[in-house]
Amino acid sequence: MRGGRTLLSGVVGRIRGRVRGLGLAALVASASLLAGCAATHVVSQVSSYGPWPEARKPGAYVFERLPSQAVQAADQAKLETAAEPALLKRGFHRVEQAEKADYTVQIDANVRTEPRVRYDPLLVPYGMHPGYAAPGHPYFWRPGVGGWWGTGGSGLSLSLALEPPWVTLEVRLLIRDRRDGRVLYETQAAHDRVGAVDEAVLPYVFEAALDGFPQPPQGRRVVTVPLPEARR
């Protein structure tokens, strides 16, 4: 099933909901375990395309905005601020006047949310969970089938319980030659977590996206960015 559109600090994101199968049960369980611990790093899946021309050196750049991003100027500015440290680390410095720039940088972000379903084999009939009987509970509504079988008052209920969603934050970055518009470098990174989007990880996802610049490894790879002590 598919959901509607959402915002990441006002930046338009796409939400595509679909129920994950039992084949992902181990992955979800691992993510849930990690979520309960203090995070020490941000892990992202990264794909980069170039290579950066050997004769070119990083230099001055301006951010380029699509018309849809221009109407969300304040929110797009927050996204650009998150990307700026990673660019600076690679030798790029931001200027405000386009005529002074060697490059243009275009960035965007998407959010994908996938509902998770937990299978509860031993619950009271018809999917009613004693701990979630109050309508105010976030998981009050639970689709399920159930009933009593056998004799002597024994019973079994089968239920599907809604869990916090699996969220993927994706960022994409393009670097172009400002004079001829040629794409010199393209990279994207995706960070997964259980629960809600944490916008505070954006700088670290952009850092992962620019890992390996200017000659990144071929293919999709996993990049781990340590968090500073203050964030742990």
Short mmCIF file of N, CA and C in Angstrom, two decimals, residues 5-136:
data_model
loop_
_atom_site.label_atom_id
_atom_site.label_comp_id
_atom_site.label_asym_id
_atom_site.label_seq_id
_atom_site.Cartn_x
_atom_site.Cartn_y
_atom_site.Cartn_z
N ARG A 5 2.32 12.29 0.52
CA ARG A 5 3.60 12.99 0.56
C ARG A 5 3.81 13.59 1.95
N THR A 6 5.07 13.76 2.29
CA THR A 6 5.40 14.36 3.58
C THR A 6 6.52 15.36 3.38
N LEU A 7 6.94 16.02 4.46
CA LEU A 7 8.00 17.02 4.40
C LEU A 7 9.13 16.61 5.31
N LEU A 8 10.35 16.89 4.94
CA LEU A 8 11.51 16.78 5.80
C LEU A 8 11.97 18.20 6.05
N SER A 9 11.53 18.76 7.19
CA SER A 9 11.73 20.19 7.48
C SER A 9 11.22 21.03 6.32
N GLY A 10 10.11 20.63 5.73
CA GLY A 10 9.56 21.39 4.63
C GLY A 10 10.10 20.97 3.29
N VAL A 11 11.21 20.23 3.24
CA VAL A 11 11.74 19.74 1.98
C VAL A 11 10.87 18.57 1.55
N VAL A 12 10.40 18.61 0.32
CA VAL A 12 9.45 17.60 -0.11
C VAL A 12 10.11 16.24 -0.11
N GLY A 13 9.45 15.26 0.55
CA GLY A 13 9.92 13.88 0.54
C GLY A 13 8.83 12.99 0.02
N ARG A 14 9.22 11.81 -0.40
CA ARG A 14 8.25 10.85 -0.89
C ARG A 14 8.11 9.72 0.10
N ILE A 15 6.86 9.36 0.40
CA ILE A 15 6.61 8.25 1.31
C ILE A 15 5.99 7.13 0.50
N ARG A 16 6.65 6.00 0.51
CA ARG A 16 6.10 4.84 -0.17
C ARG A 16 5.97 3.74 0.87
N GLY A 17 4.75 3.45 1.31
CA GLY A 17 4.54 2.46 2.35
C GLY A 17 4.29 1.09 1.76
N ARG A 18 4.93 0.10 2.34
CA ARG A 18 4.62 -1.26 1.97
C ARG A 18 4.99 -2.16 3.13
N VAL A 19 4.23 -3.20 3.35
CA VAL A 19 4.45 -4.11 4.47
C VAL A 19 5.63 -5.00 4.15
N ARG A 20 6.61 -5.03 5.01
CA ARG A 20 7.76 -5.88 4.79
C ARG A 20 7.41 -7.32 5.14
N GLY A 21 7.92 -8.26 4.37
CA GLY A 21 7.65 -9.67 4.59
C GLY A 21 8.46 -10.23 5.73
N LEU A 22 8.20 -11.51 6.05
CA LEU A 22 8.88 -12.16 7.15
C LEU A 22 10.36 -12.31 6.87
N GLY A 23 10.76 -12.21 5.59
CA GLY A 23 12.17 -12.34 5.25
C GLY A 23 13.02 -11.24 5.84
N LEU A 24 12.41 -10.11 6.25
CA LEU A 24 13.17 -9.01 6.84
C LEU A 24 13.09 -9.01 8.37
N ALA A 25 12.53 -10.07 8.93
CA ALA A 25 12.32 -10.09 10.38
C ALA A 25 13.64 -9.94 11.13
N ALA A 26 14.67 -10.64 10.67
CA ALA A 26 15.96 -10.54 11.37
C ALA A 26 16.54 -9.15 11.28
N LEU A 27 16.42 -8.50 10.10
CA LEU A 27 16.94 -7.15 9.93
C LEU A 27 16.23 -6.17 10.83
N VAL A 28 14.91 -6.26 10.91
CA VAL A 28 14.14 -5.36 11.75
C VAL A 28 14.47 -5.57 13.21
N ALA A 29 14.62 -6.84 13.59
CA ALA A 29 14.95 -7.14 14.99
C ALA A 29 16.30 -6.54 15.37
N SER A 30 17.26 -6.63 14.46
CA SER A 30 18.58 -6.06 14.73
C SER A 30 18.50 -4.55 14.88
N ALA A 31 17.72 -3.92 13.99
CA ALA A 31 17.58 -2.46 14.05
C ALA A 31 16.91 -2.03 15.34
N SER A 32 15.93 -2.80 15.79
CA SER A 32 15.25 -2.47 17.03
C SER A 32 16.20 -2.56 18.22
N LEU A 33 17.09 -3.56 18.18
CA LEU A 33 18.05 -3.71 19.26
C LEU A 33 19.01 -2.54 19.29
N LEU A 34 19.50 -2.14 18.12
CA LEU A 34 20.43 -1.01 18.06
C LEU A 34 19.77 0.28 18.48
N ALA A 35 18.48 0.43 18.15
CA ALA A 35 17.78 1.66 18.49
C ALA A 35 17.72 1.87 19.99
N GLY A 36 17.79 0.76 20.75
CA GLY A 36 17.72 0.89 22.20
C GLY A 36 19.04 1.29 22.82
N CYS A 37 20.11 1.32 22.04
CA CYS A 37 21.42 1.68 22.56
C CYS A 37 21.78 3.10 22.14
N ALA A 38 22.72 3.69 22.86
CA ALA A 38 23.19 5.02 22.50
C ALA A 38 23.95 4.93 21.17
N ALA A 39 23.57 5.74 20.21
CA ALA A 39 24.21 5.70 18.90
C ALA A 39 25.59 6.32 18.98
N THR A 40 26.56 5.66 18.35
CA THR A 40 27.92 6.17 18.30
C THR A 40 28.35 6.50 16.88
N HIS A 41 27.52 6.13 15.88
CA HIS A 41 27.87 6.37 14.50
C HIS A 41 26.61 6.35 13.65
N VAL A 42 26.73 6.84 12.42
CA VAL A 42 25.64 6.83 11.45
C VAL A 42 26.09 5.98 10.26
N VAL A 43 25.30 4.97 9.93
CA VAL A 43 25.63 4.06 8.84
C VAL A 43 24.75 4.37 7.64
N SER A 44 25.36 4.50 6.47
CA SER A 44 24.63 4.83 5.24
C SER A 44 25.07 3.92 4.10
N GLN A 45 24.14 3.69 3.18
CA GLN A 45 24.46 3.02 1.93
C GLN A 45 24.75 4.10 0.90
N VAL A 46 25.90 4.03 0.25
CA VAL A 46 26.35 5.11 -0.62
C VAL A 46 26.65 4.60 -2.02
N SER A 47 26.25 5.38 -3.02
CA SER A 47 26.61 5.13 -4.42
C SER A 47 27.11 6.44 -5.01
N SER A 48 28.30 6.42 -5.59
CA SER A 48 28.89 7.64 -6.16
C SER A 48 29.30 7.39 -7.60
N TYR A 49 29.20 8.45 -8.41
CA TYR A 49 29.50 8.33 -9.83
C TYR A 49 30.36 9.51 -10.25
N GLY A 50 31.35 9.25 -10.98
CA GLY A 50 32.26 10.25 -11.49
C GLY A 50 32.94 9.68 -12.72
N PRO A 51 34.25 9.56 -12.69
CA PRO A 51 35.08 10.13 -11.63
C PRO A 51 35.30 11.61 -11.83
N TRP A 52 35.71 12.26 -10.79
CA TRP A 52 36.04 13.68 -10.85
C TRP A 52 37.22 13.87 -11.81
N PRO A 53 37.16 14.84 -12.71
CA PRO A 53 38.27 15.07 -13.66
C PRO A 53 39.58 15.31 -12.91
N GLU A 54 40.63 14.62 -13.31
CA GLU A 54 41.91 14.70 -12.60
C GLU A 54 42.49 16.11 -12.59
N ALA A 55 42.23 16.86 -13.65
CA ALA A 55 42.82 18.20 -13.75
C ALA A 55 42.08 19.24 -12.93
N ARG A 56 40.90 18.89 -12.44
CA ARG A 56 40.09 19.87 -11.71
C ARG A 56 40.37 19.81 -10.22
N LYS A 57 40.34 20.97 -9.60
CA LYS A 57 40.47 21.06 -8.15
C LYS A 57 39.19 21.65 -7.57
N PRO A 58 38.83 21.26 -6.35
CA PRO A 58 37.66 21.89 -5.71
C PRO A 58 37.88 23.39 -5.60
N GLY A 59 36.78 24.14 -5.58
CA GLY A 59 36.89 25.59 -5.51
C GLY A 59 35.59 26.20 -5.02
N ALA A 60 35.29 27.39 -5.53
CA ALA A 60 34.10 28.12 -5.10
C ALA A 60 32.85 27.51 -5.73
N TYR A 61 31.77 27.49 -4.97
CA TYR A 61 30.51 26.95 -5.49
C TYR A 61 29.33 27.77 -4.97
N VAL A 62 28.23 27.64 -5.69
CA VAL A 62 26.94 28.15 -5.23
C VAL A 62 25.94 27.01 -5.27
N PHE A 63 24.96 27.06 -4.40
CA PHE A 63 23.91 26.07 -4.43
C PHE A 63 22.92 26.41 -5.54
N GLU A 64 22.52 25.40 -6.28
CA GLU A 64 21.51 25.55 -7.33
C GLU A 64 20.20 24.98 -6.82
N ARG A 65 19.11 25.71 -7.03
CA ARG A 65 17.81 25.25 -6.55
C ARG A 65 16.84 25.08 -7.71
N LEU A 66 16.11 23.97 -7.65
CA LEU A 66 15.03 23.76 -8.60
C LEU A 66 13.88 24.70 -8.25
N PRO A 67 12.97 24.97 -9.20
CA PRO A 67 11.82 25.83 -8.88
C PRO A 67 11.03 25.35 -7.67
N SER A 68 10.87 24.02 -7.55
CA SER A 68 10.12 23.49 -6.40
C SER A 68 10.86 23.72 -5.09
N GLN A 69 12.19 23.80 -5.15
CA GLN A 69 12.97 24.07 -3.96
C GLN A 69 13.02 25.56 -3.64
N ALA A 70 12.95 26.38 -4.68
CA ALA A 70 13.01 27.82 -4.49
C ALA A 70 11.81 28.34 -3.69
N VAL A 71 10.66 27.70 -3.87
CA VAL A 71 9.47 28.16 -3.14
C VAL A 71 9.52 27.74 -1.68
N GLN A 72 10.44 26.84 -1.34
CA GLN A 72 10.65 26.42 0.05
C GLN A 72 12.04 26.88 0.48
N ALA A 73 12.32 28.16 0.24
CA ALA A 73 13.68 28.68 0.40
C ALA A 73 14.25 28.46 1.80
N ALA A 74 13.49 28.75 2.82
CA ALA A 74 13.99 28.63 4.18
C ALA A 74 14.32 27.18 4.52
N ASP A 75 13.48 26.27 4.09
CA ASP A 75 13.69 24.86 4.38
C ASP A 75 14.84 24.29 3.56
N GLN A 76 14.93 24.72 2.30
CA GLN A 76 16.05 24.27 1.47
C GLN A 76 17.38 24.78 2.04
N ALA A 77 17.35 25.97 2.61
CA ALA A 77 18.56 26.53 3.21
C ALA A 77 19.05 25.65 4.37
N LYS A 78 18.13 25.07 5.13
CA LYS A 78 18.53 24.18 6.22
C LYS A 78 19.22 22.94 5.66
N LEU A 79 18.71 22.43 4.56
CA LEU A 79 19.32 21.27 3.94
C LEU A 79 20.72 21.61 3.42
N GLU A 80 20.85 22.78 2.83
CA GLU A 80 22.16 23.22 2.33
C GLU A 80 23.15 23.41 3.47
N THR A 81 22.67 23.92 4.58
CA THR A 81 23.54 24.09 5.74
C THR A 81 24.06 22.74 6.24
N ALA A 82 23.21 21.73 6.15
CA ALA A 82 23.63 20.39 6.58
C ALA A 82 24.70 19.81 5.66
N ALA A 83 24.67 20.17 4.37
CA ALA A 83 25.62 19.64 3.40
C ALA A 83 26.93 20.41 3.39
N GLU A 84 26.91 21.65 3.85
CA GLU A 84 28.06 22.54 3.72
C GLU A 84 29.33 22.02 4.41
N PRO A 85 29.28 21.46 5.63
CA PRO A 85 30.52 20.98 6.25
C PRO A 85 31.23 19.89 5.45
N ALA A 86 30.46 18.97 4.85
CA ALA A 86 31.07 17.90 4.06
C ALA A 86 31.74 18.46 2.82
N LEU A 87 31.13 19.46 2.19
CA LEU A 87 31.74 20.10 1.02
C LEU A 87 33.00 20.86 1.40
N LEU A 88 32.96 21.57 2.52
CA LEU A 88 34.12 22.33 2.98
C LEU A 88 35.29 21.40 3.26
N LYS A 89 35.00 20.25 3.83
CA LYS A 89 36.04 19.27 4.16
C LYS A 89 36.76 18.79 2.91
N ARG A 90 36.05 18.80 1.75
CA ARG A 90 36.66 18.35 0.49
C ARG A 90 37.32 19.49 -0.29
N GLY A 91 37.36 20.68 0.29
CA GLY A 91 38.06 21.77 -0.35
C GLY A 91 37.18 22.75 -1.09
N PHE A 92 35.85 22.59 -1.01
CA PHE A 92 34.93 23.53 -1.65
C PHE A 92 34.58 24.64 -0.67
N HIS A 93 34.42 25.84 -1.16
CA HIS A 93 33.97 26.93 -0.29
C HIS A 93 32.82 27.66 -0.99
N ARG A 94 31.85 28.01 -0.19
CA ARG A 94 30.60 28.58 -0.71
C ARG A 94 30.73 30.08 -0.94
N VAL A 95 30.19 30.54 -2.05
CA VAL A 95 30.08 31.97 -2.33
C VAL A 95 28.62 32.28 -2.64
N GLU A 96 28.25 33.55 -2.48
CA GLU A 96 26.86 33.93 -2.70
C GLU A 96 26.61 34.39 -4.13
N GLN A 97 27.63 34.92 -4.80
CA GLN A 97 27.46 35.42 -6.16
C GLN A 97 27.83 34.32 -7.16
N ALA A 98 26.89 33.97 -8.02
CA ALA A 98 27.12 32.88 -8.97
C ALA A 98 28.30 33.15 -9.89
N GLU A 99 28.50 34.42 -10.26
CA GLU A 99 29.59 34.74 -11.19
C GLU A 99 30.96 34.48 -10.58
N LYS A 100 31.04 34.35 -9.26
CA LYS A 100 32.32 34.07 -8.61
C LYS A 100 32.54 32.58 -8.38
N ALA A 101 31.59 31.77 -8.77
CA ALA A 101 31.65 30.34 -8.50
C ALA A 101 32.24 29.56 -9.67
N ASP A 102 32.96 28.50 -9.35
CA ASP A 102 33.46 27.56 -10.35
C ASP A 102 32.46 26.42 -10.57
N TYR A 103 31.68 26.14 -9.54
CA TYR A 103 30.78 24.99 -9.58
C TYR A 103 29.40 25.37 -9.04
N THR A 104 28.41 24.57 -9.42
CA THR A 104 27.10 24.63 -8.78
C THR A 104 26.86 23.29 -8.11
N VAL A 105 26.20 23.34 -6.97
CA VAL A 105 25.89 22.13 -6.22
C VAL A 105 24.37 22.07 -6.03
N GLN A 106 23.80 20.96 -6.42
CA GLN A 106 22.36 20.75 -6.25
C GLN A 106 22.14 19.58 -5.31
N ILE A 107 21.29 19.76 -4.30
CA ILE A 107 21.02 18.70 -3.34
C ILE A 107 19.52 18.54 -3.14
N ASP A 108 19.13 17.34 -2.76
CA ASP A 108 17.74 17.12 -2.35
C ASP A 108 17.71 15.96 -1.37
N ALA A 109 16.56 15.78 -0.74
CA ALA A 109 16.39 14.72 0.25
C ALA A 109 15.02 14.11 0.11
N ASN A 110 14.94 12.82 0.35
CA ASN A 110 13.68 12.08 0.33
C ASN A 110 13.55 11.26 1.61
N VAL A 111 12.31 11.00 1.97
CA VAL A 111 12.03 10.11 3.10
C VAL A 111 11.10 9.00 2.62
N ARG A 112 11.50 7.75 2.85
CA ARG A 112 10.63 6.62 2.58
C ARG A 112 10.25 5.96 3.90
N THR A 113 8.96 5.74 4.10
CA THR A 113 8.47 5.12 5.33
C THR A 113 7.76 3.82 4.98
N GLU A 114 8.17 2.75 5.64
CA GLU A 114 7.57 1.44 5.40
C GLU A 114 6.99 0.90 6.70
N PRO A 115 5.66 0.72 6.74
CA PRO A 115 5.05 0.16 7.95
C PRO A 115 5.60 -1.23 8.24
N ARG A 116 5.77 -1.52 9.52
CA ARG A 116 6.21 -2.85 9.94
C ARG A 116 5.06 -3.55 10.63
N VAL A 117 4.98 -4.85 10.47
CA VAL A 117 3.92 -5.64 11.08
C VAL A 117 4.56 -6.73 11.92
N ARG A 118 4.11 -6.86 13.16
CA ARG A 118 4.62 -7.91 14.04
C ARG A 118 3.58 -9.00 14.16
N TYR A 119 4.02 -10.24 14.07
CA TYR A 119 3.14 -11.39 14.23
C TYR A 119 3.14 -11.82 15.69
N ASP A 120 1.95 -11.79 16.33
CA ASP A 120 1.81 -12.18 17.73
C ASP A 120 1.07 -13.51 17.81
N PRO A 121 1.74 -14.63 18.09
CA PRO A 121 1.08 -15.94 18.03
C PRO A 121 0.25 -16.30 19.25
N LEU A 122 0.56 -15.74 20.42
CA LEU A 122 -0.15 -16.16 21.63
C LEU A 122 -0.79 -14.97 22.30
N LEU A 123 -1.96 -14.60 21.82
CA LEU A 123 -2.67 -13.46 22.37
C LEU A 123 -4.13 -13.84 22.57
N VAL A 124 -4.85 -12.99 23.26
CA VAL A 124 -6.26 -13.27 23.51
C VAL A 124 -7.04 -13.19 22.21
N PRO A 125 -8.26 -13.71 22.16
CA PRO A 125 -8.99 -13.83 20.90
C PRO A 125 -9.19 -12.50 20.17
N TYR A 126 -9.26 -12.61 18.86
CA TYR A 126 -9.64 -11.52 17.96
C TYR A 126 -8.67 -10.35 17.99
N GLY A 127 -7.44 -10.65 18.31
CA GLY A 127 -6.41 -9.63 18.21
C GLY A 127 -6.48 -8.55 19.27
N MET A 128 -7.27 -8.73 20.32
CA MET A 128 -7.35 -7.71 21.36
C MET A 128 -6.21 -7.91 22.35
N HIS A 129 -5.38 -6.92 22.52
CA HIS A 129 -4.19 -7.01 23.36
C HIS A 129 -4.47 -6.33 24.69
N PRO A 130 -4.31 -7.04 25.81
CA PRO A 130 -4.64 -6.44 27.12
C PRO A 130 -3.90 -5.14 27.38
N GLY A 131 -2.64 -5.04 26.97
CA GLY A 131 -1.86 -3.85 27.25
C GLY A 131 -2.22 -2.66 26.39
N TYR A 132 -3.05 -2.89 25.35
CA TYR A 132 -3.34 -1.81 24.41
C TYR A 132 -4.85 -1.59 24.27
N ALA A 133 -5.57 -1.77 25.37
CA ALA A 133 -7.02 -1.68 25.30
C ALA A 133 -7.50 -0.24 25.27
N ALA A 134 -6.67 0.69 25.69
CA ALA A 134 -7.10 2.08 25.75
C ALA A 134 -7.01 2.72 24.37
N PRO A 135 -8.08 3.41 23.93
CA PRO A 135 -8.05 4.05 22.61
C PRO A 135 -6.93 5.05 22.45
N GLY A 136 -6.42 5.62 23.55
CA GLY A 136 -5.35 6.59 23.44
C GLY A 136 -3.99 5.98 23.17
#
